[in-house]
Short mmCIF file of N, CA and C in Angstrom, two decimals:
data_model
loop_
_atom_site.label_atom_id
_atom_site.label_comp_id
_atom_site.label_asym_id
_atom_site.label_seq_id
_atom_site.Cartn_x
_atom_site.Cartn_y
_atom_site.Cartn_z
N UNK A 72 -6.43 -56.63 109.62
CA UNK A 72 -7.66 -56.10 110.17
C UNK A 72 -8.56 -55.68 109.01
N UNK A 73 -9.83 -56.43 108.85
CA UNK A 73 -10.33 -55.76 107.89
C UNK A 73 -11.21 -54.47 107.92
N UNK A 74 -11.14 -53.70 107.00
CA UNK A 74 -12.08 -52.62 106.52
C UNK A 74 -13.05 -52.19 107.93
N UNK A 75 -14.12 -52.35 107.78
CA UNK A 75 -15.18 -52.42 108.44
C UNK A 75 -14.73 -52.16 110.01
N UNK A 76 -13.38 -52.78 110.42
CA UNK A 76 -13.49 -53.31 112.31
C UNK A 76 -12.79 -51.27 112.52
N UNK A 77 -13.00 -51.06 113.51
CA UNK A 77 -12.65 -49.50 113.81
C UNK A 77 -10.92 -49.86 113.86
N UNK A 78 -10.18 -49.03 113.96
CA UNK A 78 -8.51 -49.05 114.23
C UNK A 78 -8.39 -48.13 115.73
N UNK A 79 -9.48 -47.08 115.54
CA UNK A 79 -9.29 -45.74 116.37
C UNK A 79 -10.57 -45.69 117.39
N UNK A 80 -10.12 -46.23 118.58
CA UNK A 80 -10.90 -45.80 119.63
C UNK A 80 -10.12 -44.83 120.88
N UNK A 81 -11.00 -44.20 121.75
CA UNK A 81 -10.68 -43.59 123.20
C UNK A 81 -10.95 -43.97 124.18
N UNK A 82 -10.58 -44.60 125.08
CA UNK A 82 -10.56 -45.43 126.24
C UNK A 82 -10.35 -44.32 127.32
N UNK A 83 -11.54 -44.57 128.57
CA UNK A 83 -10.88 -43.43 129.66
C UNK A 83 -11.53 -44.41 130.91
N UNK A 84 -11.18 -44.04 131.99
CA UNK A 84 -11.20 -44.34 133.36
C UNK A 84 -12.14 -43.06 133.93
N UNK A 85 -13.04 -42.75 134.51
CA UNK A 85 -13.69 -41.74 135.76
C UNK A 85 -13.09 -41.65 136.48
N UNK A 86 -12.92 -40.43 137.13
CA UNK A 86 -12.87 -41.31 139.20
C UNK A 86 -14.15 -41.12 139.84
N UNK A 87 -15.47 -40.50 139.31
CA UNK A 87 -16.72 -41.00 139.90
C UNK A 87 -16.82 -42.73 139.58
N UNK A 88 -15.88 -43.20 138.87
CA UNK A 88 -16.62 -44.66 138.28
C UNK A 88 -15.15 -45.50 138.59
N UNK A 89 -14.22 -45.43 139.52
CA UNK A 89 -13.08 -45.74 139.18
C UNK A 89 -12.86 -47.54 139.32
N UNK A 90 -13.53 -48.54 139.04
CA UNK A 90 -14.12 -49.69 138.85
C UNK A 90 -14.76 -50.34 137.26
N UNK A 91 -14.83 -48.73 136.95
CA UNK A 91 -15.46 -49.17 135.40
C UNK A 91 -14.31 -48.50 134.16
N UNK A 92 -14.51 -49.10 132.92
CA UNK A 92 -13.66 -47.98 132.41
C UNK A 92 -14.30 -48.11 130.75
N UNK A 93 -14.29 -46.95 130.33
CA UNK A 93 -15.04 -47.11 129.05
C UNK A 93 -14.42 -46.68 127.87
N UNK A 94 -14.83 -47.51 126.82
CA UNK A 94 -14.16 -47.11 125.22
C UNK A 94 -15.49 -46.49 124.57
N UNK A 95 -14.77 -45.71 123.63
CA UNK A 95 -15.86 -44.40 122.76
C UNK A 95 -15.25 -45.03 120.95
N UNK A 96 -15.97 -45.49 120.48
CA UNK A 96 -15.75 -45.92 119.40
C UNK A 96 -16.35 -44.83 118.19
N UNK A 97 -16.13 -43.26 118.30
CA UNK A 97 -16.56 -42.01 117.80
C UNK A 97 -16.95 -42.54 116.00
N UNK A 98 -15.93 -43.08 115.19
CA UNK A 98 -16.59 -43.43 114.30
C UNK A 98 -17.78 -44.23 114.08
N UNK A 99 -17.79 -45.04 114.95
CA UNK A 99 -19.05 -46.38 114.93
C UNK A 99 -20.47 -45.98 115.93
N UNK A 100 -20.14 -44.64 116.97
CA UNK A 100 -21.01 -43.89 117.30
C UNK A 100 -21.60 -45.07 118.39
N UNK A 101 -20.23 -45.67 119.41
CA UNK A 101 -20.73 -46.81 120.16
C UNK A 101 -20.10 -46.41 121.72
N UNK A 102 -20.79 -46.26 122.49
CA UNK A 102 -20.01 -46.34 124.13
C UNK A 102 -20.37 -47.17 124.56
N UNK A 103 -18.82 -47.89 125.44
CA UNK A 103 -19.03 -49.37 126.17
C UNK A 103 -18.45 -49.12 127.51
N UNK A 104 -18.90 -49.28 128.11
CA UNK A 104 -18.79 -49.84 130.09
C UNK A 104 -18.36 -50.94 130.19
N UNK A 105 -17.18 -50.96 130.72
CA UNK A 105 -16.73 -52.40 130.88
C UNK A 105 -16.11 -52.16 132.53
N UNK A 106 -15.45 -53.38 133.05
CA UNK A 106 -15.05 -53.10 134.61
C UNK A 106 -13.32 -52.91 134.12
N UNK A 107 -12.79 -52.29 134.70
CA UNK A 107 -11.45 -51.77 134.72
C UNK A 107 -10.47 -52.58 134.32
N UNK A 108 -10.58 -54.10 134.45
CA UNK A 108 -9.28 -54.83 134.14
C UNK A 108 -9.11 -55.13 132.96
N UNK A 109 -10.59 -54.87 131.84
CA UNK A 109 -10.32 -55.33 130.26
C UNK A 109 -9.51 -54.38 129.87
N UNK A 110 -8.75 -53.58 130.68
CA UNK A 110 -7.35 -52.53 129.98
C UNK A 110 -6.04 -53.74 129.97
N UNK A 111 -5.95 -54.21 131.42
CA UNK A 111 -5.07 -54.96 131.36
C UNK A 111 -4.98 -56.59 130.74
N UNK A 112 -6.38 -56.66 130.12
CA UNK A 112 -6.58 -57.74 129.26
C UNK A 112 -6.13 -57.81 127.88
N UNK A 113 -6.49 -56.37 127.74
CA UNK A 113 -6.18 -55.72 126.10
C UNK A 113 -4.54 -56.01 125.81
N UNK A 114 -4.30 -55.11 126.98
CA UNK A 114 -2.60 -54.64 127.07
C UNK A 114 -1.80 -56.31 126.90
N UNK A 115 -2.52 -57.24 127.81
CA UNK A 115 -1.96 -58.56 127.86
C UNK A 115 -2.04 -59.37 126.03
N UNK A 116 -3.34 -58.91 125.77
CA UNK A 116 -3.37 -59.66 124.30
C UNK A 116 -2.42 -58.95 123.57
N UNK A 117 -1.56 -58.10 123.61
CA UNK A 117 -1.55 -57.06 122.71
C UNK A 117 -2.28 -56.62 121.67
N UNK A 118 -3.79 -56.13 122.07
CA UNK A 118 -5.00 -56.30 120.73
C UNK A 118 -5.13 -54.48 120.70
N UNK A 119 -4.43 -53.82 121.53
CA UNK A 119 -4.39 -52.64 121.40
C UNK A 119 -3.11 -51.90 121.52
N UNK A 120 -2.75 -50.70 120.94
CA UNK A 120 -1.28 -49.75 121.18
C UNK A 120 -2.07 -48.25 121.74
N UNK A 121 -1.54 -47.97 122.78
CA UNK A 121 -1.83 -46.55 122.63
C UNK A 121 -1.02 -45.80 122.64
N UNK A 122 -1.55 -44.76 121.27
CA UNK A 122 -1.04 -43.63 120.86
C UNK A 122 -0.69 -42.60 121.28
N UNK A 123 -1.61 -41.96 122.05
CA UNK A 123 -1.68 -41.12 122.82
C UNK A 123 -2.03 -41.18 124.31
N UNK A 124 -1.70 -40.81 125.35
CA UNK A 124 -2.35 -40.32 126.79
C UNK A 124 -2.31 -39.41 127.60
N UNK A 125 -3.80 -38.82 126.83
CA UNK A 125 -4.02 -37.48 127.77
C UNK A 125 -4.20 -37.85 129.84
N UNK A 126 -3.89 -36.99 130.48
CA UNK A 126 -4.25 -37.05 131.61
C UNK A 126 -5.08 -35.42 132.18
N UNK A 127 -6.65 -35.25 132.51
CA UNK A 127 -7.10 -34.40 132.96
C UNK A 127 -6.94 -34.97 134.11
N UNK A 128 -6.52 -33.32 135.35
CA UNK A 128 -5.88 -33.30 136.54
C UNK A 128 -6.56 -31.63 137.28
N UNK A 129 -6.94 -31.49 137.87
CA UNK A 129 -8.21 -29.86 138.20
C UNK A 129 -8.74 -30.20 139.82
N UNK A 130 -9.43 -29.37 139.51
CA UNK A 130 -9.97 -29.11 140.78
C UNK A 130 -11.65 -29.40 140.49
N UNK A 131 -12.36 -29.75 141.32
CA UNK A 131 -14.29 -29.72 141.72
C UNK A 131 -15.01 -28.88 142.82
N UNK A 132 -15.91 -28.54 142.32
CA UNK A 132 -16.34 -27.20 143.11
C UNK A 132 -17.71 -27.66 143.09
N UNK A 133 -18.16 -27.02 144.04
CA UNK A 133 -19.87 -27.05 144.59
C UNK A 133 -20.57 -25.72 144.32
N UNK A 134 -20.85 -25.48 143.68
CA UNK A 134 -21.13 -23.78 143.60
C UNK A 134 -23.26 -24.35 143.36
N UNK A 135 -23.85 -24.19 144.71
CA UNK A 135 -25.11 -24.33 144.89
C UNK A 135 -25.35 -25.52 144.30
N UNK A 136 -26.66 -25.54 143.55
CA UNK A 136 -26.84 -26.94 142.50
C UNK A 136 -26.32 -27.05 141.54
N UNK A 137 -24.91 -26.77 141.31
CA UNK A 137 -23.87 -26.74 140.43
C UNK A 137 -22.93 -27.28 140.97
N UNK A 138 -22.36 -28.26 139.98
CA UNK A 138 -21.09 -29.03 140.34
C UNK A 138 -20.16 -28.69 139.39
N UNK A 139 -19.13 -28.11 139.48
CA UNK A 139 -18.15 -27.28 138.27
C UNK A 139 -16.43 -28.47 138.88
N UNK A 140 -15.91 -28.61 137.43
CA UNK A 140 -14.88 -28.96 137.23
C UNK A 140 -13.88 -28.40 136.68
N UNK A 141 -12.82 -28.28 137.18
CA UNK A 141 -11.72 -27.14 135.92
C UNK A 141 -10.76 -28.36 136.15
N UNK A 142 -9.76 -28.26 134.82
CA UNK A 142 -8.61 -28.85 134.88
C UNK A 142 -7.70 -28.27 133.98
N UNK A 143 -6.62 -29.11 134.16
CA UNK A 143 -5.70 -28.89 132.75
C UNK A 143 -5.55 -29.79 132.44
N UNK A 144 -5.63 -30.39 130.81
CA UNK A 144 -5.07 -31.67 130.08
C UNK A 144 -3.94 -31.73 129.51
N UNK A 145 -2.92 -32.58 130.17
CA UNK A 145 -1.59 -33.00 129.70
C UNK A 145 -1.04 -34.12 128.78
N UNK A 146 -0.14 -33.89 128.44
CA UNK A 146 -0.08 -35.66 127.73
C UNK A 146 0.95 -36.41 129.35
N UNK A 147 0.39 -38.03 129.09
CA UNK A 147 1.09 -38.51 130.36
C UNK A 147 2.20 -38.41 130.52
N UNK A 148 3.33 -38.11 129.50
CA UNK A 148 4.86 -38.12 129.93
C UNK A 148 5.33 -36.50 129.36
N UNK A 149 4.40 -35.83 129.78
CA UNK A 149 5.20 -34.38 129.68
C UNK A 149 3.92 -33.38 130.15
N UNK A 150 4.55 -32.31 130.60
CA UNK A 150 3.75 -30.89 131.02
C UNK A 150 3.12 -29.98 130.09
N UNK A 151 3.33 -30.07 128.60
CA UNK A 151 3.13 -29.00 128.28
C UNK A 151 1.72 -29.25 128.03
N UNK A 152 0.82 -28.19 128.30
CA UNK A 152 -0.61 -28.03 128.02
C UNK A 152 -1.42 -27.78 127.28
N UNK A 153 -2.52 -28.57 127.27
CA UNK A 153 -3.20 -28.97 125.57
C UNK A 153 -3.83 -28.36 125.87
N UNK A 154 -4.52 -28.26 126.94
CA UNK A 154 -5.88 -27.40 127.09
C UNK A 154 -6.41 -27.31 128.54
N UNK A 155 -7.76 -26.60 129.03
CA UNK A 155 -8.45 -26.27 129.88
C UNK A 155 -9.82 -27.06 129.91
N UNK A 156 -9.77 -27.54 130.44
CA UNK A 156 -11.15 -28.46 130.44
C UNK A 156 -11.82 -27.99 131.60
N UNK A 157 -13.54 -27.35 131.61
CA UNK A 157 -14.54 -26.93 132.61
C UNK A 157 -15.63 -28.01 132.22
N UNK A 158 -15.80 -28.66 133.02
CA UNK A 158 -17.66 -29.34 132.85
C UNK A 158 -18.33 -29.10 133.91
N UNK A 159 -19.60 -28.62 133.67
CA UNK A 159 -20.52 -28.57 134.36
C UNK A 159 -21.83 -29.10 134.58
N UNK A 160 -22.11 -29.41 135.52
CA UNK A 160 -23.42 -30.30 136.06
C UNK A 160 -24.71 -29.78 136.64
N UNK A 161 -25.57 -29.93 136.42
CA UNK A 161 -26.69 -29.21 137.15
C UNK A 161 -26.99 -30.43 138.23
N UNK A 162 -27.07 -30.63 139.47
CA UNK A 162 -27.12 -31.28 139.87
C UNK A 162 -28.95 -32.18 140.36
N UNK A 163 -29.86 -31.05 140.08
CA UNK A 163 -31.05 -31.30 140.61
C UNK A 163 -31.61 -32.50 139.39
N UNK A 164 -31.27 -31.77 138.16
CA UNK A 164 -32.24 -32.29 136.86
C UNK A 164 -31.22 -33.54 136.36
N UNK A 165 -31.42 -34.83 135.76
CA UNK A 165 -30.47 -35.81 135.04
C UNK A 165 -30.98 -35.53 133.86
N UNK A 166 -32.20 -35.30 133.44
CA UNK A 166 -32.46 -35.50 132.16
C UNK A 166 -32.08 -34.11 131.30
N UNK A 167 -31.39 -34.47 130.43
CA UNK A 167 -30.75 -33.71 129.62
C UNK A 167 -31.61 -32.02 128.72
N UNK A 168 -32.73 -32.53 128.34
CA UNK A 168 -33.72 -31.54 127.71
C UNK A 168 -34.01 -30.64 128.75
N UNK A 169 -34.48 -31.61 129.83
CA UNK A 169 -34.82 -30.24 131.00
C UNK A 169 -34.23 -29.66 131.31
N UNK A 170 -32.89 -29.96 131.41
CA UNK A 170 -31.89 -29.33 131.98
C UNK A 170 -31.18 -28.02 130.78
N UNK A 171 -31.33 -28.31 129.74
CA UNK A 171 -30.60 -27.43 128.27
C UNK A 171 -30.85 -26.03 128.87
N UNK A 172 -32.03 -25.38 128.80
CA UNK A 172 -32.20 -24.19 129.26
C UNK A 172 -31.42 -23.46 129.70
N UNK A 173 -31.39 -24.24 131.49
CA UNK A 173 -30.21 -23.71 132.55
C UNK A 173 -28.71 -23.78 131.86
N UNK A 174 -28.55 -24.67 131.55
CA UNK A 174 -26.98 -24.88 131.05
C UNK A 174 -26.91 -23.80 129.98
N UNK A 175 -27.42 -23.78 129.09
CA UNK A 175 -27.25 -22.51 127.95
C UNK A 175 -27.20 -21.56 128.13
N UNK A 176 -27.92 -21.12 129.61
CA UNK A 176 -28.07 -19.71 130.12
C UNK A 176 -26.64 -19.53 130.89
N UNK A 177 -25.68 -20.48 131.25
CA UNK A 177 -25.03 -21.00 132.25
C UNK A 177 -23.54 -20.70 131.33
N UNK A 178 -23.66 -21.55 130.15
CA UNK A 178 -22.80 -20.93 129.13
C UNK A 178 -22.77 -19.55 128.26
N UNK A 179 -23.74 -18.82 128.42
CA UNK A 179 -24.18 -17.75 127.97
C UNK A 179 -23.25 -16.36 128.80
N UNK A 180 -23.81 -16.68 130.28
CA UNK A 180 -22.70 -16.51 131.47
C UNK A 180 -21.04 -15.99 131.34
N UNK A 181 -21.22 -17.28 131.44
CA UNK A 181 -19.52 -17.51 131.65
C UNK A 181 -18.76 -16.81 129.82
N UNK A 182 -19.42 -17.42 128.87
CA UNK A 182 -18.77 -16.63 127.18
C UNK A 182 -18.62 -15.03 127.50
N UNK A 183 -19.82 -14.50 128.23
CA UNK A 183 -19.38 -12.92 128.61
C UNK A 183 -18.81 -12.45 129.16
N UNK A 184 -18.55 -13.30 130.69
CA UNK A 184 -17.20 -13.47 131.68
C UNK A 184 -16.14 -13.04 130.97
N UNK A 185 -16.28 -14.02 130.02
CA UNK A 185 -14.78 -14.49 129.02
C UNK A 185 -13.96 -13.31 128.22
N UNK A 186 -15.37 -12.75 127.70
CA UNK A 186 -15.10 -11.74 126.27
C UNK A 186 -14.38 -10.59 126.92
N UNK A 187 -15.09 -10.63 127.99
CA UNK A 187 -14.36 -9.47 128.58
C UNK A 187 -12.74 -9.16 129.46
N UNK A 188 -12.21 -10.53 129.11
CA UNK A 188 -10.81 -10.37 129.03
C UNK A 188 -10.17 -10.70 127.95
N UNK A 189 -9.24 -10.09 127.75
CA UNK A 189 -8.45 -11.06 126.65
C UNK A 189 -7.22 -12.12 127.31
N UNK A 190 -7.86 -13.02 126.95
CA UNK A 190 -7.07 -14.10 127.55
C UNK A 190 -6.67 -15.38 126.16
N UNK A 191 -5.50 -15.74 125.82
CA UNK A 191 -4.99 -16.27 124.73
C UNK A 191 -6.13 -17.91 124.83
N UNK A 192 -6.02 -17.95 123.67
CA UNK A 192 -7.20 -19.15 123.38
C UNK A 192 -8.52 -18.91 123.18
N UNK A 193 -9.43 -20.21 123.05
CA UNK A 193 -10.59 -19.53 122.66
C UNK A 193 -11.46 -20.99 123.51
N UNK A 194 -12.60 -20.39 123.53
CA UNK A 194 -13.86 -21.32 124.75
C UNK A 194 -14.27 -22.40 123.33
N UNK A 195 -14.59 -23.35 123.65
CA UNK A 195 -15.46 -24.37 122.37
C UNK A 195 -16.59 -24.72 123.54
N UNK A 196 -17.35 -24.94 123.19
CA UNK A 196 -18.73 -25.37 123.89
C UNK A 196 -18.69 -26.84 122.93
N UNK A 197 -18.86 -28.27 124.30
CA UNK A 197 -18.67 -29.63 123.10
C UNK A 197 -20.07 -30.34 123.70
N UNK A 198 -20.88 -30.47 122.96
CA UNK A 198 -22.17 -30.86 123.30
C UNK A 198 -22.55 -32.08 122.36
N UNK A 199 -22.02 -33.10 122.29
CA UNK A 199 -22.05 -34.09 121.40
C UNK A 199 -23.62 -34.77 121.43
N UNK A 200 -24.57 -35.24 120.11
CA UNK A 200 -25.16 -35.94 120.19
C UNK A 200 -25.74 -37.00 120.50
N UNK A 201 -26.12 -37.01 121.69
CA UNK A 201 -25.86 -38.60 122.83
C UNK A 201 -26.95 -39.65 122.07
N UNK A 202 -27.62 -38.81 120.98
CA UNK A 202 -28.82 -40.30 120.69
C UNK A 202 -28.00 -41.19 119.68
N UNK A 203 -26.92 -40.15 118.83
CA UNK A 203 -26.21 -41.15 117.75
C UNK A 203 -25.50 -41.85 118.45
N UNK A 204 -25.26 -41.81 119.76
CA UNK A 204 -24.61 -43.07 120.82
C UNK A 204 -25.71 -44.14 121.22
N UNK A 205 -26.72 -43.90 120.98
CA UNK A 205 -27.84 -44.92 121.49
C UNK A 205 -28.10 -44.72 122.98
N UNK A 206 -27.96 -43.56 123.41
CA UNK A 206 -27.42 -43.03 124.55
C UNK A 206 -29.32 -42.10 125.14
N UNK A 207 -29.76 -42.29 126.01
CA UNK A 207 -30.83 -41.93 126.34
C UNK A 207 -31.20 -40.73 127.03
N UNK A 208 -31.94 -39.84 127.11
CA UNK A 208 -32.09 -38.67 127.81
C UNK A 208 -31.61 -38.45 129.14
N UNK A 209 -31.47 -39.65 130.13
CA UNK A 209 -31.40 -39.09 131.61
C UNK A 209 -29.57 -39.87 131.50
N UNK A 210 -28.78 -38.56 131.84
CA UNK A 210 -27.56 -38.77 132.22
C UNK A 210 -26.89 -39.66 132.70
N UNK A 211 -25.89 -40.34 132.61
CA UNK A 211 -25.30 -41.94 132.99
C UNK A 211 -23.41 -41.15 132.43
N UNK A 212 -22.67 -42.26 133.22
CA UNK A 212 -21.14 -41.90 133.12
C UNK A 212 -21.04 -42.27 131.33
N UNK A 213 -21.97 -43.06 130.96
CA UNK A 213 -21.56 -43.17 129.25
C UNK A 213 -21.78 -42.03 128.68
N UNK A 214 -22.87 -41.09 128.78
CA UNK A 214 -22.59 -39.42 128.49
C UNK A 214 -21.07 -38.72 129.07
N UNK A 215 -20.94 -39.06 129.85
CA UNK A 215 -19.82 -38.10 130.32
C UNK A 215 -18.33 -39.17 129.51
N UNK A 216 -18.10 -40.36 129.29
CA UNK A 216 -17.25 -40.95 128.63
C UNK A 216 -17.25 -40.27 127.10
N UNK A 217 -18.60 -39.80 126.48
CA UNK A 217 -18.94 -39.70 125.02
C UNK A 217 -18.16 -38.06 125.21
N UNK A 218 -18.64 -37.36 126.05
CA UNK A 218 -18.26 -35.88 126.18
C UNK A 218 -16.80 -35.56 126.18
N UNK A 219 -15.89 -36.62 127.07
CA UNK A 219 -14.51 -37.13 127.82
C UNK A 219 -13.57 -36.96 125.69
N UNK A 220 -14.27 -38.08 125.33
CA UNK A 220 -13.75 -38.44 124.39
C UNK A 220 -13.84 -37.25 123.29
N UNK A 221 -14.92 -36.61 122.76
CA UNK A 221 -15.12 -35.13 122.17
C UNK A 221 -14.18 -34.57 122.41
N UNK A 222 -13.84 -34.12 123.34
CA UNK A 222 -12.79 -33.18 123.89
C UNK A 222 -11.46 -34.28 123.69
N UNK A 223 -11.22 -35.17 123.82
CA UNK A 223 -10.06 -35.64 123.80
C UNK A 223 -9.51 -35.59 122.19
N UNK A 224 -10.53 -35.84 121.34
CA UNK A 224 -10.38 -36.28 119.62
C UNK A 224 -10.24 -34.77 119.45
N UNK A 225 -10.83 -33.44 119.46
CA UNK A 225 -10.65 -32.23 119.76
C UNK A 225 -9.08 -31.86 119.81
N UNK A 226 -8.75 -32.09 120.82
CA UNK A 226 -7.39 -31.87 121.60
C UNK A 226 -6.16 -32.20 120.51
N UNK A 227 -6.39 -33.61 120.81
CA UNK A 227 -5.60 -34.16 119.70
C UNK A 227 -5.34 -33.84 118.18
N UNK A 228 -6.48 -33.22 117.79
CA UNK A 228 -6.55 -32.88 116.32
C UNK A 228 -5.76 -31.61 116.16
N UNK A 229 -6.11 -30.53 117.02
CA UNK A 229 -5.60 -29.21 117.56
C UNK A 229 -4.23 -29.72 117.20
N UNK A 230 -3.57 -30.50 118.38
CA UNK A 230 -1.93 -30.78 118.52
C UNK A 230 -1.81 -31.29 117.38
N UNK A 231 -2.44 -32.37 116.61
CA UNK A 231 -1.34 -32.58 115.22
C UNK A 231 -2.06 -31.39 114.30
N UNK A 232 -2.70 -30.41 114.30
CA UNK A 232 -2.85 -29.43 113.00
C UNK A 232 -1.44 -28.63 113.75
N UNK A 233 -1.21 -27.94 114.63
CA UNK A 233 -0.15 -27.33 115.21
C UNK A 233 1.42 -28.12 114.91
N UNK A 234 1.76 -29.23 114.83
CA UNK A 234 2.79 -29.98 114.92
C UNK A 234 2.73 -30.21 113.23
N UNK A 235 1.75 -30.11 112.58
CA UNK A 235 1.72 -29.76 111.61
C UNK A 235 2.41 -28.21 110.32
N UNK A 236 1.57 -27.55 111.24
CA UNK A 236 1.86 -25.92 110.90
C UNK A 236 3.76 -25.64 110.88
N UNK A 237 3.91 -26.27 112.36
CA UNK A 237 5.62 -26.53 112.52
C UNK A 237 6.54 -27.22 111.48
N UNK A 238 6.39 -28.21 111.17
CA UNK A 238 7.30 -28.99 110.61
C UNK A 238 7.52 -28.46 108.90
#
């Protein structure tokens, strides 16, 4: 494989999109939409291994023009827990700028919620740059694949600095 071609991508499935499934190519700053079976195309070439597989598994809530998600992220063949995953949606506005305001005020919120328990761990707010994706102001599942993946490269890094610290 030469130089230049990526080694390391994140591949995820929706279930708002469960027909499509998309790779996040984070170094090359590329999101692709493809329809669900180029997994089992890949898997057939053997042109890919995967390393890892997280599975987020939660609950969705309606809270007014708010659409809130909680989960927990696992790896697929064991329980123990990487993390807490919340996303939230404003549901009226798609376009991203208009919407910053509310959401900041929204995370502003909930960090004070927070402070005021002590509860083990700590909140990250992951707000990735959607234009270095080529990625456009009004919201599409390739924002939420780019966001998916943040948090996943996140996660992962966490578990090997920890599995690290151990050994």
């Amino acid at each position: 494989m030469s130089p230049e071609m990526p080694r390391d991508f994140i591949g995820m499935s929706l279930p708002e999109q469960p027909s499509k499934y998309y790779f996040t190519l984070r170094s090359h700053r590329i999101v692709v939409e493809s329809d669900v079976s180029v997994q089992n195309i890949m898997e057939k070439l053997q042109s890919y291994k995967s390393r890892v597989a997280l599975i987020f598994e939660g609950f969705q809530y309606q809270l007014g023009d708010f659409q809130l998600r909680v989960g927990k992220v696992v790896p697929s063949h064991s329980e123990n827990l990487r993390g807490i995953v919340m996303e939230v949606e404003y549901l009226p506005i798609s376009s991203l700028e208009k919407s910053r305001r509310i959401m900041e005020e929204f995370i502003e919120i909930w960090q004070e919620a927070l402070s005021k328990r002590s509860l083990p761990g700590h909140f990250i707010h992951v707000e990735p740059n959607f234009s270095e994706f080529g990625l456009s102001d009004h919201y599409t599942s390739q924002h939420t694949a780019v966001q998916y993946a943040t948090v996943m490269a996140q996660l992962i890094a966490s578990a090997q600095a920890v599995s690290t610290v151990r050994n």
